[in-house]
C-alpha atoms as an extended CHARMM CRD file, in Angstrom:
* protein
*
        87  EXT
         1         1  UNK       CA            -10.7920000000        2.0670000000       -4.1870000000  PROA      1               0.0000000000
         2         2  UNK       CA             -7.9430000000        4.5190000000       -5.7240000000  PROA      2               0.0000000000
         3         3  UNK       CA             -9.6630000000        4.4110000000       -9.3540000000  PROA      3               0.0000000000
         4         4  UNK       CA            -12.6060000000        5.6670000000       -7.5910000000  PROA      4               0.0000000000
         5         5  UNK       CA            -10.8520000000        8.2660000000       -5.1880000000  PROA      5               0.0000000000
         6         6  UNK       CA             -8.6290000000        9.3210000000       -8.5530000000  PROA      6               0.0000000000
         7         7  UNK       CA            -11.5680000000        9.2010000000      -10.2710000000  PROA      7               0.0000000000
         8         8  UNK       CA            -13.2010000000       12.0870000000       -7.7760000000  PROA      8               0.0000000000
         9         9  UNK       CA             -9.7130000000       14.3860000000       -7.7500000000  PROA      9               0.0000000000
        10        10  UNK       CA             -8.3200000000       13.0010000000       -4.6740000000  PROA      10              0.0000000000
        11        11  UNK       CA             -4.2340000000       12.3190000000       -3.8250000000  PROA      11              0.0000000000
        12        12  UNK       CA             -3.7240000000        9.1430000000       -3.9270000000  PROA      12              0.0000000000
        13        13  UNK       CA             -0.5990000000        6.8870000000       -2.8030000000  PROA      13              0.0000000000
        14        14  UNK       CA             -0.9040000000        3.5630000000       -3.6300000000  PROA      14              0.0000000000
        15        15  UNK       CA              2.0650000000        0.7780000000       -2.2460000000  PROA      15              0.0000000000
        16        16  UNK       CA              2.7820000000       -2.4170000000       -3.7760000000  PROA      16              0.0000000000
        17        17  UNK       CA              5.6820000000       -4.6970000000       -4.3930000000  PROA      17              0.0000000000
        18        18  UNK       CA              5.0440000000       -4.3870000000       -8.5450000000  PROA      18              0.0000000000
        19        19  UNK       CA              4.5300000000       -1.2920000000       -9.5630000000  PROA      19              0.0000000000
        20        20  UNK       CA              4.4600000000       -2.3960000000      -13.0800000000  PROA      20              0.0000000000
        21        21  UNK       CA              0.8100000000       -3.8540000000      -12.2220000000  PROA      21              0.0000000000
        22        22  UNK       CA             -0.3030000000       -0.4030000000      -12.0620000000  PROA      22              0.0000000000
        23        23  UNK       CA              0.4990000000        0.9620000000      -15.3630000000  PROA      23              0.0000000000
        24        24  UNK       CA             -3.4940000000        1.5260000000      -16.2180000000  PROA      24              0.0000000000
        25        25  UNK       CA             -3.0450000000        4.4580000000      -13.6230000000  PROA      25              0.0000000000
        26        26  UNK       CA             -0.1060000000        5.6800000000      -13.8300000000  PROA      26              0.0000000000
        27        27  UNK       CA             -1.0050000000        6.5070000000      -17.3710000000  PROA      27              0.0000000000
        28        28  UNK       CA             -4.2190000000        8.7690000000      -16.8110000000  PROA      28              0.0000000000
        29        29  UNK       CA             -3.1770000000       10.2890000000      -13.8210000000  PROA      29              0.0000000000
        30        30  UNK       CA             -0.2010000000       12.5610000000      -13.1410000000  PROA      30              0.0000000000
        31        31  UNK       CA              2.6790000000       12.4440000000      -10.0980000000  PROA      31              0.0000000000
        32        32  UNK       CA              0.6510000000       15.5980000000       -8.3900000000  PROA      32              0.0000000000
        33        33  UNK       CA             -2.0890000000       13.4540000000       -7.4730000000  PROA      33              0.0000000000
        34        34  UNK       CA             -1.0790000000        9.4600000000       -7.8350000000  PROA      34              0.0000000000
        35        35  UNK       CA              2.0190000000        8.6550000000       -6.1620000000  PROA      35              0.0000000000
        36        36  UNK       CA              2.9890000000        4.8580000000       -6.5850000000  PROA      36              0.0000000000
        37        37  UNK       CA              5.7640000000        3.4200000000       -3.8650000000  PROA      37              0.0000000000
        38        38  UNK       CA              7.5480000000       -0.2920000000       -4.1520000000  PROA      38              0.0000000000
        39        39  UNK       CA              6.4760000000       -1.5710000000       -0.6490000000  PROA      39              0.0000000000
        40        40  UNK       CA              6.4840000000       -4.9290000000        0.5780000000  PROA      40              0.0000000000
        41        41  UNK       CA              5.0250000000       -4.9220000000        3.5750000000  PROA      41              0.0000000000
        42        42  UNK       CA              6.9450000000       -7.5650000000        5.4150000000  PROA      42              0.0000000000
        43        43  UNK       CA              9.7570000000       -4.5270000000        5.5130000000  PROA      43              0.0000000000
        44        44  UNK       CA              9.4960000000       -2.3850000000        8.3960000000  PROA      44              0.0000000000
        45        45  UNK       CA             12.0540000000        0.0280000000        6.1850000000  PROA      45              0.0000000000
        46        46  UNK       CA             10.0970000000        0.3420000000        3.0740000000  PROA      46              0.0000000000
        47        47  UNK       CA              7.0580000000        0.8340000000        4.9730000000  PROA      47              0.0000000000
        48        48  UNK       CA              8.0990000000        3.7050000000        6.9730000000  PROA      48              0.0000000000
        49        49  UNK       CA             10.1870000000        5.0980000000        3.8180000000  PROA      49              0.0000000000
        50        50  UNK       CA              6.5110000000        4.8150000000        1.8630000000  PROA      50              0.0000000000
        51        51  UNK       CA              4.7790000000        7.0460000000        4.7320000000  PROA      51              0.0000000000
        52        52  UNK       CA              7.7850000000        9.9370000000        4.3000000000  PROA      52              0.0000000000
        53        53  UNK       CA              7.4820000000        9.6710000000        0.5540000000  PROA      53              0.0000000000
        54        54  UNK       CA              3.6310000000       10.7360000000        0.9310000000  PROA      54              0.0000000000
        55        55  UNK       CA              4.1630000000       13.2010000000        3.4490000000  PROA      55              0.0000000000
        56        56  UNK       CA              6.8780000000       14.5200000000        1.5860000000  PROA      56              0.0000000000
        57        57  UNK       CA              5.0860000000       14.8890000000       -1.6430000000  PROA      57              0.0000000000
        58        58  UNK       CA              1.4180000000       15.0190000000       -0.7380000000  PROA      58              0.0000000000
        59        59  UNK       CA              2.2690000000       16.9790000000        2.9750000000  PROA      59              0.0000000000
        60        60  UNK       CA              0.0260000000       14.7870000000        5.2160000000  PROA      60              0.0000000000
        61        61  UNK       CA             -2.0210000000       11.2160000000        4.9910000000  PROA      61              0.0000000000
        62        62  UNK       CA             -5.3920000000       11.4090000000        5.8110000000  PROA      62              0.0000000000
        63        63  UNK       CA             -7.0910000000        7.8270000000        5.6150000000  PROA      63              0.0000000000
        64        64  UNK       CA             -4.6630000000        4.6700000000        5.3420000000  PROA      64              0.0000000000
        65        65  UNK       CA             -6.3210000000        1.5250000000        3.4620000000  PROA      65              0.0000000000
        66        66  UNK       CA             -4.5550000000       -1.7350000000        3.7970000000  PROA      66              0.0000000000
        67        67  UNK       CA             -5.2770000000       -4.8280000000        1.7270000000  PROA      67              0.0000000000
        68        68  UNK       CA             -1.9960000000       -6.0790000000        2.1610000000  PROA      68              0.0000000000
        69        69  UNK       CA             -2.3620000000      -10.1430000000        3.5100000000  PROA      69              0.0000000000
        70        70  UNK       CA             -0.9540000000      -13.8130000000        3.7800000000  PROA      70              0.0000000000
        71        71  UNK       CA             -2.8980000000      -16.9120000000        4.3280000000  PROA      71              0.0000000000
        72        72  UNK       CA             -1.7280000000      -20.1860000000        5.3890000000  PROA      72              0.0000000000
        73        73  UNK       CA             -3.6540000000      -23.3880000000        5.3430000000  PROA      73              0.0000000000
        74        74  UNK       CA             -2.1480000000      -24.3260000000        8.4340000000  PROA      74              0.0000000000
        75        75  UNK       CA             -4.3170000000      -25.3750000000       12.1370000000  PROA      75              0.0000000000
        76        76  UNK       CA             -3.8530000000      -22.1020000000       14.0030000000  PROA      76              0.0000000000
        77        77  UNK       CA             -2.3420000000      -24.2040000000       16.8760000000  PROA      77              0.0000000000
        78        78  UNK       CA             -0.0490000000      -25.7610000000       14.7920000000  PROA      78              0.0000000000
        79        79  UNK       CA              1.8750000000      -22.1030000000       13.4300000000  PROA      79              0.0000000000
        80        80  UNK       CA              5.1130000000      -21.1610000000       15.5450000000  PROA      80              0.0000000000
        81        81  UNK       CA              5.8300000000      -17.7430000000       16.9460000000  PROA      81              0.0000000000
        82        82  UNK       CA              7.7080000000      -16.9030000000       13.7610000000  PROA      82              0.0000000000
        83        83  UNK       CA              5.2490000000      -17.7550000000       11.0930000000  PROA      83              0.0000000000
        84        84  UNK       CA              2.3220000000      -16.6370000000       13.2780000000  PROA      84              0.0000000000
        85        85  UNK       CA              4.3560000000      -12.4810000000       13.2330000000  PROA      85              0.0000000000
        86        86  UNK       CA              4.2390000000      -12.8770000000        9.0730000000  PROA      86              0.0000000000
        87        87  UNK       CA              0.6110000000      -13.0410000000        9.3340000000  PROA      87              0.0000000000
């Protein structure tokens, strides 16, 4: 999804806990429109540090997409309260 929005002159900000992984697009595009931010999303600090970084550079957010997930191969009934907030 952000090759494509890039790829049509939108801002993009794109989280991730290795930014390294996203060295294809950090090379064709520049800072004014791709922004990449170390987030992992179990942090409730680098999240909301990631939101003030785009509003800060970009001014505003205007559609969030999150493919950020865990799985377990647990039973459902068999995850505690704990484990269960992590997913």
């Amino acid at each position: 999804m952000s090759d494509h929005l890039l790829s049509i002159d939108h801002k993009v900000v794109v989280t991730l806990r290795k930014p390294g992984a996203l060295s294809n697009l950090t090379s064709c595009y520049p800072p004014t429109q791709l922004l990449v931010v170390t987030v992992d999303v179990t942090n409730k600090a680098e999240i909301a540090a990631a939101f003030a970084k785009a509003e800060q550079v970009f001014g505003r957010i205007d559609v969030l997409f999150n493919n950020a997930g865990v799985s377990s191969t647990r039973e459902v009934e068999s995850v505690d309260k704990a484990d269960a907030r992590t997913l």
